[in-house]
Coordinates of C-alpha atoms in Angstrom, one line a residue:
M1 CA -7.0 -24.8 22.4
P2 CA -6.8 -28.1 20.5
T3 CA -7.1 -28.0 16.7
D4 CA -10.2 -30.1 16.8
D5 CA -12.0 -27.4 18.9
I6 CA -11.4 -24.5 16.5
L7 CA -12.1 -26.8 13.5
L8 CA -15.4 -27.6 15.2
V9 CA -16.2 -23.9 15.3
L10 CA -15.4 -23.6 11.7
R11 CA -17.4 -26.6 10.6
Q12 CA -20.5 -25.8 12.7
N13 CA -20.7 -22.1 11.6
W14 CA -19.3 -22.1 8.1
G15 CA -19.5 -25.7 6.9
H16 CA -15.8 -25.7 5.9
Q17 CA -13.8 -28.9 6.6
A18 CA -10.4 -27.2 6.8
F19 CA -8.7 -23.9 7.2
R20 CA -7.1 -22.1 4.3
P21 CA -3.3 -21.6 4.4
M22 CA -2.1 -19.5 7.4
Q23 CA -5.6 -19.1 9.0
E24 CA -5.1 -21.6 11.8
D25 CA -1.7 -20.0 12.7
I26 CA -3.3 -16.6 12.9
I27 CA -6.2 -17.9 15.0
R28 CA -3.8 -19.6 17.4
S29 CA -1.8 -16.4 17.8
V30 CA -5.0 -14.5 18.7
L31 CA -6.2 -17.2 21.1
A32 CA -2.7 -17.0 22.8
G33 CA -3.5 -13.3 23.5
Q34 CA -0.8 -11.9 21.1
D35 CA -1.3 -8.7 19.1
T36 CA -1.5 -10.0 15.5
L37 CA -1.2 -8.4 12.1
A38 CA -2.6 -10.6 9.2
L39 CA -1.9 -9.7 5.6
L40 CA -4.0 -12.0 3.4
P41 CA -4.8 -11.4 -0.3
T42 CA -8.3 -10.4 -1.4
G43 CA -10.5 -13.5 -1.0
G44 CA -8.0 -15.1 1.4
G45 CA -10.5 -15.4 4.2
K46 CA -9.6 -12.6 6.5
S47 CA -12.9 -12.4 8.5
I48 CA -12.5 -16.1 9.6
C49 CA -9.3 -15.1 11.3
F50 CA -11.1 -13.0 13.9
Q51 CA -14.6 -14.6 13.8
V52 CA -13.4 -18.1 14.7
P53 CA -11.3 -17.1 17.8
A54 CA -14.1 -14.7 18.9
L55 CA -16.6 -17.6 18.9
A56 CA -14.1 -20.0 20.5
R57 CA -13.9 -17.9 23.7
P58 CA -16.3 -16.0 26.0
G59 CA -17.0 -12.3 25.5
L60 CA -17.6 -9.9 22.6
C61 CA -15.5 -9.1 19.6
L62 CA -15.3 -5.4 18.7
V63 CA -14.7 -4.9 15.0
V64 CA -13.6 -1.5 13.6
S65 CA -14.5 -1.2 9.9
P66 CA -14.6 1.9 7.6
L67 CA -17.3 0.8 5.2
I68 CA -21.0 0.8 6.1
A69 CA -21.9 -1.6 3.2
L70 CA -19.2 -4.0 4.3
M71 CA -20.3 -3.9 7.9
K72 CA -23.9 -4.5 7.1
D73 CA -23.0 -7.4 4.8
Q74 CA -20.9 -9.1 7.5
V75 CA -23.5 -8.5 10.2
E76 CA -26.2 -10.0 7.9
N77 CA -24.0 -13.0 7.1
L78 CA -23.4 -13.7 10.8
R79 CA -27.0 -13.4 11.7
K80 CA -27.9 -15.9 8.9
R81 CA -25.7 -18.3 10.8
G82 CA -27.5 -17.7 14.0
I83 CA -24.7 -15.6 15.5
K84 CA -25.7 -12.4 17.4
A85 CA -24.1 -9.4 15.7
E86 CA -24.8 -5.7 15.8
A87 CA -23.4 -2.6 14.1
V88 CA -23.2 1.1 14.9
Y89 CA -22.6 3.6 12.0
S90 CA -23.7 6.9 10.7
G91 CA -27.4 7.3 9.8
M92 CA -28.6 5.5 12.9
S93 CA -30.7 7.5 15.4
H94 CA -29.5 8.3 18.9
Q95 CA -32.1 5.9 20.3
E96 CA -31.1 3.1 18.0
I97 CA -27.4 3.5 18.9
D98 CA -28.3 3.6 22.6
Q99 CA -30.3 0.5 22.3
T100 CA -27.7 -1.4 20.3
L101 CA -24.9 -0.5 22.8
D102 CA -27.1 -1.6 25.7
N103 CA -27.7 -4.9 23.9
C104 CA -23.9 -5.3 23.8
V105 CA -23.5 -4.6 27.5
Y106 CA -26.4 -6.8 28.8
G107 CA -27.2 -9.2 25.9
P108 CA -25.5 -12.2 24.3
V109 CA -24.0 -10.2 21.4
K110 CA -20.8 -11.8 20.0
F111 CA -19.8 -9.1 17.4
L112 CA -20.2 -5.4 17.4
Y113 CA -19.1 -3.6 14.2
V114 CA -18.4 0.1 14.6
S115 CA -17.2 2.8 12.3
P116 CA -14.0 4.6 13.6
E117 CA -15.5 8.0 14.1
R118 CA -17.9 6.5 16.7
L119 CA -15.1 5.1 18.9
L120 CA -14.5 8.1 21.2
T121 CA -18.0 9.5 21.4
D122 CA -19.3 10.0 25.0
M123 CA -22.0 7.4 24.4
F124 CA -19.6 4.8 23.2
R125 CA -16.9 5.4 25.8
A126 CA -19.5 5.1 28.6
R127 CA -20.6 1.7 27.4
V128 CA -17.4 0.0 26.0
G129 CA -15.8 -0.3 29.4
R130 CA -18.9 -2.3 30.6
M131 CA -18.8 -4.7 27.7
K132 CA -17.0 -8.0 28.1
V133 CA -14.7 -7.3 25.2
S134 CA -12.3 -10.3 24.5
L135 CA -10.9 -9.2 21.1
L136 CA -10.5 -6.0 19.1
A137 CA -10.4 -6.6 15.4
V138 CA -9.3 -3.8 13.0
D139 CA -10.4 -4.4 9.5
E140 CA -8.8 -2.6 6.5
A141 CA -5.9 -1.7 8.8
H142 CA -4.0 0.1 6.1
C143 CA -6.4 3.0 6.8
L144 CA -4.2 3.6 9.9
S145 CA -1.1 4.6 8.0
Q146 CA -0.4 7.9 6.3
W147 CA 1.8 5.9 3.9
G148 CA -1.2 3.8 2.9
Y149 CA -3.5 4.5 -0.1
D150 CA -6.6 5.1 2.0
F151 CA -5.4 6.9 5.2
R152 CA -8.3 7.8 7.5
P153 CA -7.4 9.9 10.6
P154 CA -10.4 8.6 12.7
Y155 CA -8.6 5.2 12.7
L156 CA -5.9 6.8 14.9
Q157 CA -8.5 6.9 17.7
I158 CA -8.1 3.1 18.0
A159 CA -4.9 3.6 20.0
A160 CA -6.9 5.6 22.6
L161 CA -9.6 2.9 22.6
R162 CA -7.0 0.3 23.7
E163 CA -6.5 2.3 26.9
L164 CA -10.2 1.6 27.7
L165 CA -9.6 -2.1 27.0
P166 CA -6.5 -3.1 28.9
G167 CA -5.3 -6.6 28.3
V168 CA -7.5 -7.1 25.2
P169 CA -5.5 -8.4 22.2
V170 CA -5.8 -6.8 18.8
I171 CA -5.9 -8.4 15.4
A172 CA -5.3 -6.1 12.5
L173 CA -6.2 -7.3 9.0
T174 CA -5.6 -6.0 5.5
A175 CA -5.1 -7.3 1.9
T176 CA -2.6 -4.7 0.8
A177 CA 0.3 -3.1 2.7
T178 CA 3.8 -2.1 1.7
E179 CA 6.7 -2.6 4.2
Q180 CA 6.3 1.0 5.4
V181 CA 2.6 0.6 6.0
K182 CA 3.1 -2.6 8.0
L183 CA 5.5 -0.9 10.3
D184 CA 3.1 2.0 10.7
I185 CA 0.2 -0.3 11.6
V186 CA 2.2 -2.0 14.3
E187 CA 3.3 1.3 15.8
K188 CA -0.1 3.1 15.6
L189 CA -1.9 0.2 17.2
R190 CA 0.7 0.0 20.0
F191 CA 1.4 -3.7 19.5
G192 CA 3.0 -5.3 22.5
P193 CA 6.2 -7.3 22.8
G194 CA 5.8 -10.7 21.3
H195 CA 3.4 -9.6 18.6
R196 CA 3.1 -11.7 15.5
V197 CA 3.0 -10.7 11.8
F198 CA 1.6 -13.2 9.3
Q199 CA 1.9 -12.5 5.6
Q200 CA 0.9 -14.6 2.7
S201 CA 2.6 -13.9 -0.6
F202 CA 0.7 -11.5 -2.7
A203 CA 1.3 -13.8 -5.7
R204 CA -1.8 -15.2 -7.4
P205 CA -0.5 -18.1 -9.5
N206 CA -3.9 -18.7 -11.1
L207 CA -4.4 -15.0 -12.2
S208 CA -3.1 -13.8 -15.6
Y209 CA -2.4 -10.1 -15.5
S210 CA -2.4 -8.1 -18.7
A211 CA -2.1 -4.4 -19.6
L212 CA -3.2 -3.9 -23.2
P213 CA -2.6 -0.6 -25.1
T214 CA -5.5 0.4 -27.3
E215 CA -7.1 3.4 -29.0
D216 CA -10.6 1.8 -29.0
K217 CA -11.3 0.5 -25.5
L218 CA -14.8 -0.6 -26.2
R219 CA -13.9 -2.7 -29.2
R220 CA -10.9 -4.2 -27.3
L221 CA -13.1 -4.9 -24.3
L222 CA -15.5 -6.8 -26.4
E223 CA -12.7 -8.9 -27.8
V224 CA -11.4 -9.6 -24.3
V225 CA -14.8 -10.6 -22.9
R226 CA -15.5 -12.8 -25.9
G227 CA -12.0 -14.3 -25.8
V228 CA -12.4 -15.4 -22.2
G229 CA -16.0 -16.4 -22.9
A230 CA -19.2 -14.4 -23.1
D231 CA -20.8 -17.0 -20.8
K232 CA -18.2 -16.5 -18.1
T233 CA -18.7 -14.2 -15.1
S234 CA -16.9 -10.9 -15.4
I235 CA -16.6 -7.5 -13.8
V236 CA -15.7 -4.3 -15.8
Y237 CA -14.6 -1.3 -13.7
A238 CA -15.3 2.1 -15.1
R239 CA -14.4 5.5 -13.5
T240 CA -17.7 7.3 -13.9
R241 CA -21.4 6.4 -13.7
R242 CA -22.0 7.6 -17.2
Q243 CA -19.2 5.3 -18.4
T244 CA -20.7 2.3 -16.7
E245 CA -24.0 2.9 -18.5
D246 CA -22.5 3.6 -21.9
T247 CA -20.2 0.5 -21.7
A248 CA -23.0 -1.8 -20.5
A249 CA -25.2 -0.6 -23.4
Y250 CA -22.4 -1.2 -25.9
L251 CA -22.0 -4.8 -24.6
Q252 CA -25.7 -5.4 -24.7
Q253 CA -25.9 -4.2 -28.3
H254 CA -23.3 -6.9 -29.2
G255 CA -25.3 -9.6 -27.6
L256 CA -23.7 -9.9 -24.1
K257 CA -25.7 -10.2 -20.9
A258 CA -24.4 -7.0 -19.3
A259 CA -25.7 -4.4 -16.8
A260 CA -24.5 -1.2 -15.2
Y261 CA -24.1 -0.8 -11.4
H262 CA -23.4 2.5 -9.6
A263 CA -24.5 4.4 -6.5
G264 CA -26.7 6.7 -8.6
L265 CA -29.2 4.0 -9.5
P266 CA -32.3 3.4 -7.3
S267 CA -31.6 1.0 -4.4
D268 CA -34.1 -1.6 -5.7
Q269 CA -32.4 -1.7 -9.1
R270 CA -28.9 -2.0 -7.6
T271 CA -30.1 -4.9 -5.4
R272 CA -31.8 -6.6 -8.4
T273 CA -28.8 -6.2 -10.7
Q274 CA -26.4 -7.6 -8.1
Q275 CA -28.7 -10.5 -7.4
D276 CA -29.0 -11.2 -11.2
W277 CA -25.2 -11.2 -11.5
M278 CA -24.7 -13.4 -8.4
E279 CA -27.2 -15.9 -9.9
N280 CA -25.7 -15.8 -13.4
R281 CA -28.7 -14.2 -15.2
I282 CA -26.3 -11.3 -15.9
R283 CA -22.7 -12.4 -16.8
C284 CA -20.9 -9.1 -17.1
I285 CA -21.5 -6.3 -14.6
V286 CA -20.0 -2.8 -15.4
A287 CA -19.5 -0.9 -12.2
T288 CA -17.7 1.8 -10.4
N289 CA -15.0 0.7 -8.0
A290 CA -17.2 0.3 -4.8
F291 CA -18.7 -2.8 -6.4
G292 CA -17.3 -6.1 -5.1
M293 CA -16.5 -5.3 -1.5
G294 CA -17.9 -8.0 0.7
I295 CA -19.4 -9.9 -2.3
D296 CA -18.5 -13.6 -2.2
K297 CA -18.6 -14.8 -5.8
P298 CA -15.6 -17.1 -6.4
D299 CA -16.2 -18.0 -10.1
V300 CA -15.3 -14.5 -11.6
R301 CA -13.2 -15.4 -14.6
L302 CA -12.4 -11.9 -15.8
V303 CA -11.9 -8.4 -14.3
V304 CA -11.3 -5.5 -16.7
H305 CA -10.3 -1.9 -15.9
L306 CA -11.2 0.6 -18.5
E307 CA -9.2 3.2 -16.6
A308 CA -6.2 2.7 -14.3
P309 CA -6.9 3.2 -10.6
D310 CA -5.0 5.8 -8.7
N311 CA -2.7 3.3 -7.1
L312 CA -1.5 -0.3 -7.3
E313 CA -3.1 -1.2 -3.9
A314 CA -6.6 -0.5 -5.3
Y315 CA -5.7 -2.3 -8.6
Y316 CA -4.5 -5.4 -6.8
Q317 CA -7.7 -5.5 -4.6
E318 CA -10.1 -5.0 -7.5
A319 CA -8.2 -7.3 -9.9
G320 CA -8.0 -9.9 -7.2
R321 CA -11.8 -10.4 -7.3
A322 CA -11.1 -12.7 -10.3
G323 CA -10.3 -16.3 -9.7
R324 CA -11.1 -16.6 -6.0
D325 CA -12.0 -20.3 -6.6
E326 CA -8.3 -20.7 -7.5
K327 CA -9.1 -21.6 -11.1
Y328 CA -7.5 -19.8 -14.0
A329 CA -8.7 -16.2 -14.4
F330 CA -7.7 -12.9 -16.1
A331 CA -7.1 -9.4 -14.9
V332 CA -6.9 -6.9 -17.8
L333 CA -6.0 -3.2 -17.7
L334 CA -6.9 -1.3 -20.9
H335 CA -4.9 1.9 -21.4
G336 CA -4.9 4.5 -24.2
P337 CA -2.1 6.8 -25.5
N338 CA -3.2 9.7 -23.3
D339 CA -4.0 7.7 -20.1
A340 CA -0.7 8.3 -18.3
D341 CA -1.0 12.1 -18.7
E342 CA -4.7 12.0 -17.7
L343 CA -3.9 10.0 -14.6
R344 CA -1.2 12.5 -13.5
R345 CA -3.6 15.4 -14.1
R346 CA -6.3 13.6 -12.1
T347 CA -3.9 13.1 -9.2
Q348 CA -2.9 16.7 -9.2
Q349 CA -6.6 17.8 -9.1
T350 CA -7.3 15.5 -6.1
Y351 CA -5.5 18.0 -3.9
P352 CA -7.3 21.4 -4.4
P353 CA -6.0 24.6 -2.8
L354 CA -6.8 25.1 0.9
D355 CA -9.0 28.1 0.2
T356 CA -11.2 26.0 -2.0
V357 CA -11.4 23.3 0.7
R358 CA -12.4 25.9 3.3
R359 CA -15.1 27.3 0.9
V360 CA -16.6 23.9 0.3
Y361 CA -16.6 23.2 4.1
Q362 CA -18.5 26.4 4.7
A363 CA -20.9 25.6 1.9
L364 CA -21.5 22.1 3.5
A365 CA -22.3 23.8 6.8
N366 CA -24.8 26.1 5.0
F367 CA -26.3 23.2 3.1
S368 CA -26.9 21.2 6.3
R369 CA -27.8 24.3 8.3
T370 CA -25.2 23.4 10.9
A371 CA -24.0 26.1 13.3
V372 CA -20.5 26.5 14.6
G373 CA -19.9 23.9 17.4
G374 CA -22.8 21.7 16.4
G375 CA -23.7 18.8 14.1
E376 CA -21.1 16.2 15.3
L377 CA -22.1 12.8 13.9
V378 CA -25.5 14.0 12.8
A379 CA -26.1 12.5 9.3
F380 CA -28.0 14.4 6.6
D381 CA -29.1 13.5 3.1
F382 CA -26.6 14.8 0.6
D383 CA -26.8 15.1 -3.2
I384 CA -23.4 16.3 -4.4
Q385 CA -24.7 17.5 -7.7
Q386 CA -27.5 19.6 -6.1
F387 CA -24.9 20.9 -3.6
A388 CA -22.4 22.0 -6.3
E389 CA -25.2 23.7 -8.3
T390 CA -26.7 25.4 -5.3
Y391 CA -23.4 27.0 -4.2
R392 CA -21.9 27.5 -7.7
I393 CA -18.9 25.3 -7.1
K394 CA -17.4 23.2 -9.9
A395 CA -18.4 19.6 -9.4
L396 CA -14.8 18.4 -9.5
D397 CA -13.7 21.0 -6.9
A398 CA -16.6 20.0 -4.7
H399 CA -15.8 16.3 -5.1
N400 CA -12.1 16.6 -4.4
S401 CA -12.5 19.1 -1.6
L402 CA -15.0 16.8 0.2
R403 CA -12.5 13.9 -0.3
T404 CA -9.8 16.0 1.3
L405 CA -12.1 16.9 4.2
A406 CA -13.0 13.2 4.6
R407 CA -9.3 12.1 4.5
E408 CA -8.5 14.7 7.2
G409 CA -11.3 13.4 9.4
F410 CA -13.6 16.4 9.3
V411 CA -16.5 15.0 7.3
Q412 CA -17.7 11.6 6.3
L413 CA -19.5 10.8 3.0
N414 CA -21.6 7.7 2.6
E415 CA -22.8 6.5 -0.8
A416 CA -26.4 5.4 -1.0
V417 CA -26.8 2.2 1.0
N418 CA -30.2 0.6 1.3
T419 CA -31.1 0.5 5.0
P420 CA -34.5 -1.1 5.6
A421 CA -37.0 0.5 8.0
R422 CA -36.5 -0.5 11.7
V423 CA -38.9 -0.5 14.6
H424 CA -38.4 -0.9 18.4
I425 CA -41.2 -0.9 21.0
P426 CA -39.8 0.9 24.1
I427 CA -42.9 0.4 26.3
D428 CA -43.9 -2.9 28.1
H429 CA -46.5 -5.3 27.0
H430 CA -49.2 -4.0 29.4
D431 CA -48.8 -0.4 28.2
L432 CA -48.9 -1.4 24.6
Y433 CA -52.1 -3.5 25.2
R434 CA -53.8 -0.5 26.9
F435 CA -52.9 1.7 23.9
Q436 CA -54.3 -0.9 21.4
V437 CA -57.6 -1.1 23.3
A438 CA -57.9 2.7 23.4
N439 CA -56.8 3.2 19.8
E440 CA -58.6 0.6 17.8
Q441 CA -57.7 2.2 14.4
H442 CA -54.0 1.3 15.0
D443 CA -54.6 -2.1 16.5
K444 CA -54.2 -4.1 13.3
L445 CA -50.9 -2.5 12.3
I446 CA -49.4 -3.1 15.8
K447 CA -50.6 -6.8 15.7
S448 CA -49.1 -7.1 12.2
L449 CA -45.8 -5.8 13.5
L450 CA -45.8 -8.3 16.3
R451 CA -46.9 -11.1 14.0
F452 CA -44.0 -10.5 11.6
N453 CA -41.3 -9.7 14.2
G454 CA -42.5 -11.2 17.5
G455 CA -41.2 -10.3 21.0
E456 CA -37.8 -9.2 19.7
L457 CA -39.4 -5.8 19.0
F458 CA -39.3 -5.2 22.8
S459 CA -35.6 -5.9 23.1
G460 CA -34.2 -3.8 20.2
F461 CA -34.6 -2.4 16.7
Q462 CA -35.8 -5.0 14.2
R463 CA -36.0 -4.6 10.4
I464 CA -39.5 -4.3 9.0
S465 CA -40.9 -4.3 5.5
E466 CA -43.3 -1.4 4.9
N467 CA -44.4 -3.1 1.6
S468 CA -45.2 -6.4 3.4
L469 CA -47.2 -4.5 6.0
A470 CA -49.1 -2.6 3.4
Q471 CA -50.0 -5.8 1.4
H472 CA -51.0 -7.6 4.6
L473 CA -53.3 -4.7 5.8
K474 CA -54.5 -3.8 2.3
L475 CA -53.2 -0.2 2.7
S476 CA -50.9 2.0 0.7
V477 CA -47.2 2.1 1.7
L478 CA -47.7 5.8 2.3
D479 CA -50.6 5.2 4.8
V480 CA -48.4 2.6 6.6
R481 CA -45.6 5.1 6.9
K482 CA -47.9 7.8 8.2
T483 CA -49.2 5.5 10.9
L484 CA -45.8 4.4 11.9
L485 CA -44.7 8.0 12.2
F486 CA -47.8 8.8 14.4
L487 CA -46.9 5.8 16.7
H488 CA -43.3 7.1 16.8
R489 CA -44.4 10.6 17.8
S490 CA -46.8 9.1 20.4
G491 CA -43.9 7.2 22.1
I492 CA -45.5 3.8 21.3
I493 CA -42.7 2.8 18.9
Q494 CA -39.3 4.1 17.8
Y495 CA -39.4 4.1 14.0
Q496 CA -36.5 4.6 11.6
P497 CA -37.8 5.0 8.1
R498 CA -36.1 3.3 5.2
Q499 CA -32.9 5.1 4.1
E500 CA -31.4 4.9 0.6
S501 CA -30.1 8.4 -0.1
P502 CA -26.4 9.3 0.0
Q503 CA -25.5 11.0 3.3
A504 CA -22.9 13.2 4.8
L505 CA -22.0 14.2 8.4
F506 CA -19.5 16.2 10.3
T507 CA -17.2 13.9 12.3
T508 CA -16.3 16.7 14.7
P509 CA -18.2 19.7 16.1
R510 CA -18.5 22.1 13.1
Y511 CA -15.6 24.6 12.9
D512 CA -15.6 28.2 11.7
A513 CA -14.3 27.5 8.1
D514 CA -11.5 30.1 8.5
K515 CA -10.2 28.3 11.6
L516 CA -10.5 24.8 10.2
P517 CA -7.2 23.2 11.4
L518 CA -6.1 21.8 8.0
D519 CA -2.5 20.4 8.2
Q520 CA -0.9 21.8 5.1
K521 CA 2.4 19.9 5.7
R522 CA 0.5 16.6 5.9
L523 CA -1.6 17.4 2.8
L524 CA 1.5 18.2 0.8
Q525 CA 3.1 15.0 2.0
A526 CA -0.1 13.1 1.0
R527 CA 0.0 14.7 -2.5
D528 CA 3.6 13.7 -3.0
L529 CA 2.9 10.2 -1.9
A530 CA -0.1 10.1 -4.3
R531 CA 2.1 11.2 -7.2
D532 CA 4.6 8.4 -6.4
K533 CA 1.8 5.9 -6.4
T534 CA 0.5 7.2 -9.7
E535 CA 3.9 6.7 -11.3
A536 CA 4.0 3.1 -10.0
V537 CA 0.7 2.5 -11.8
I538 CA 2.1 4.1 -15.0
R539 CA 5.2 1.9 -14.8
Y540 CA 3.0 -1.2 -14.3
A541 CA 1.0 -0.3 -17.4
A542 CA 4.1 0.3 -19.5
G543 CA 5.4 -3.1 -18.5
G544 CA 8.6 -4.5 -20.0
R545 CA 8.7 -7.1 -17.3
C546 CA 6.5 -9.8 -15.7
R547 CA 3.4 -8.0 -14.4
Q548 CA 3.2 -10.1 -11.3
Q549 CA 6.8 -9.4 -10.4
L550 CA 6.1 -5.7 -10.7
L551 CA 3.2 -6.0 -8.3
L552 CA 5.0 -8.2 -5.9
E553 CA 8.1 -5.9 -5.8
Y554 CA 5.8 -2.9 -5.0
F555 CA 4.5 -4.9 -2.0
G556 CA 8.1 -5.8 -0.9
E557 CA 8.5 -9.2 -2.4
L558 CA 11.8 -8.7 -4.2
D559 CA 12.8 -12.2 -5.3
A560 CA 9.6 -13.5 -6.9
P561 CA 10.0 -15.7 -10.0
A562 CA 8.3 -14.7 -13.2
C563 CA 4.6 -15.8 -13.2
K564 CA 4.7 -17.4 -16.7
V565 CA 1.0 -16.5 -17.3
C566 CA 0.9 -12.7 -17.7
D567 CA 0.8 -11.1 -21.1
F568 CA 4.6 -10.3 -20.9
C569 CA 5.6 -13.8 -19.9
L570 CA 3.4 -15.4 -22.6
A571 CA 4.8 -13.0 -25.2
E572 CA 8.3 -14.0 -24.2
K573 CA 7.5 -17.6 -24.4
K574 CA 5.9 -17.2 -27.9
A575 CA 9.0 -15.3 -29.1
R576 CA 11.2 -18.1 -27.9
Q577 CA 9.1 -20.6 -29.9
A578 CA 8.8 -18.4 -33.0
P579 CA 10.5 -19.5 -36.2
A580 CA 14.2 -18.6 -36.3
P581 CA 15.4 -16.3 -39.1
A582 CA 16.5 -18.2 -42.2
A583 CA 20.2 -17.8 -41.6
D584 CA 20.0 -19.0 -38.0
L585 CA 17.8 -21.9 -39.1
R586 CA 20.2 -22.8 -41.8
Q587 CA 23.1 -23.0 -39.4
Q588 CA 21.1 -25.0 -36.8
L589 CA 20.2 -27.6 -39.5
L590 CA 23.8 -27.9 -40.7
T591 CA 25.2 -28.3 -37.1
L592 CA 22.5 -30.9 -36.2
L593 CA 22.9 -33.0 -39.4
K594 CA 26.7 -32.9 -39.6
A595 CA 26.8 -34.3 -36.0
T596 CA 24.0 -36.9 -36.5
P597 CA 22.5 -37.7 -39.9
Q598 CA 18.7 -38.0 -39.7
T599 CA 15.6 -38.4 -41.9
P600 CA 13.6 -35.2 -42.6
R601 CA 10.8 -36.6 -40.3
E602 CA 13.4 -37.0 -37.5
V603 CA 14.7 -33.5 -38.1
L604 CA 11.2 -32.0 -37.6
T605 CA 11.0 -33.4 -34.1
H606 CA 13.7 -30.9 -33.0
F607 CA 11.5 -27.9 -33.9
A608 CA 8.2 -26.4 -32.9
P609 CA 5.2 -27.5 -35.0
G610 CA 4.9 -23.9 -36.4
Q611 CA 8.4 -24.2 -37.9
A612 CA 7.7 -27.3 -40.0
T613 CA 7.2 -25.4 -43.3
A614 CA 10.4 -23.3 -42.8
V615 CA 12.5 -26.3 -41.8
T616 CA 11.3 -28.4 -44.8
E617 CA 12.1 -25.4 -47.2
Q618 CA 15.6 -25.0 -45.8
L619 CA 16.3 -28.7 -46.1
R620 CA 15.3 -28.6 -49.7
E621 CA 17.6 -25.6 -50.4
L622 CA 20.6 -27.1 -48.6
V623 CA 20.2 -30.3 -50.7
E624 CA 19.9 -28.3 -53.9
M625 CA 23.1 -26.3 -53.0
G626 CA 24.9 -29.6 -52.2
E627 CA 25.6 -28.7 -48.6
L628 CA 23.5 -31.7 -47.5
K629 CA 23.2 -35.1 -49.2
Y630 CA 20.9 -38.1 -48.8
A631 CA 22.4 -41.4 -47.7
P632 CA 21.0 -44.7 -49.1
D633 CA 19.0 -45.1 -45.9
G634 CA 17.2 -41.8 -46.5
R635 CA 19.1 -39.9 -43.9
L636 CA 20.5 -36.4 -44.5
G637 CA 24.0 -35.5 -43.6

């Protein structure tokens, strides 16, 4: 395909005039039908690499993605550009998934985003072979590898999916992968001969990395934020919800426009806070690590971590949210005297004993009232604090056991994601009209639904605003919801209420907890790998070398030059420019002036401005001691 054609796709849909480095080569590889692995840094434009070739050819692009929030953001962004996109993920009803998949078989859908645990369900397998799939995109491809920092066993089902899609090329994308992970991705996805691997350097020349030791993190944070500029956009990452709120309050007390952001806040508040930050009404957002995924704000000047992440992959991704506009930016890790020991302890706790994991699995089954053999992919509201209190499990044991179960592919946990209410009208226009005539009391609401959403309600689920309907009809939101539920039960509409609670689900039919097939060998291997990754973080914080070199070597770039902008490189530069000790300076002056007599003003040009006082003082002493003498022309020699 000529360059002009794919550039036209880019310009028409995104308004960009040119591709970023490597994007065009990746796109051409995909269009040539080659299996392709693309490693691009955070903010490097990964999504363009599969979206452009998908739009440049007939058929549907199937995108596997692990994060509901990220899926929803990408679908929303595509729809805003007039591109038909759908998503299938946990929390959707059976009818909604059924309708969405039918739209992909029979309708003009270009992109279908799907979470990995949905890939081999009977409903999905029955449809995917009838879809005209032209490209399979695997986002966050490091999740395929047991050597990666976020291994997810459901991702291994993608290889079986390829058997249902013979001849369909695959593009796998990630921002972070070691050499071992890259090889694992190629093997697990069964890349064919002639596959291509594209990798940009992980170097970020515009990003200054620092790791600052401190015993008072809040005070040091305030200094860092003010040093970069209180009016500049920043992200501060904290480990706990409480820490985000306490830190934001501290910054506010010192006059900064700061706010906390975490999954425990009401959905409306999270949305408002994020919007205020995007539009610069808030300059500093203090958040847990989920914040930032899928958010396109290129002018972040500073990212600070109050605690070290568990691995350098996570740190690189989170720190990399600074300076996406390629202007100078800062990534700062604050670490205290006990942080290394605390990080090691936390890593150890992440892998609880198997009997604890089984106990938590059984408690989850009781909590959700799920019988053995049932519950597969049926989402339920889940409050982990209430869960731990109800079953008298330590909160940390509950959290880490659930993480283990999620990593092993037995459960899935979804943080609160604001999902608007959705409605679909499954009956035809004539039947709907007859119902309206016979049920006058519901006529106004049905007309309002059609007024706001039009005929698309008949072809699939559409978002609705219960608040807007209530205002339009001069009813309470509660009354609107009651009427929608009545219409749902009557078979007139299919109604999915607004969802904003955290949810959980079993990704397999529920096991008897005693027979849960936990792979002890794999869990021990994962624990040892996590320990190695923890030690890499500790070495990074300790420093002693260029920070960027340490990061690049971790990702397999062994010959990178020093960055010259991290805290270590700047300290080295400063040391080289620092005043020489008196004895050294004395010898430098004697050597210089014996070779070439010069005036004191000429002598000063050979030294840094900060050394002027010391040089002048040494010249005076050398003259007084008779080691240097003035010539008639004012030169010393």
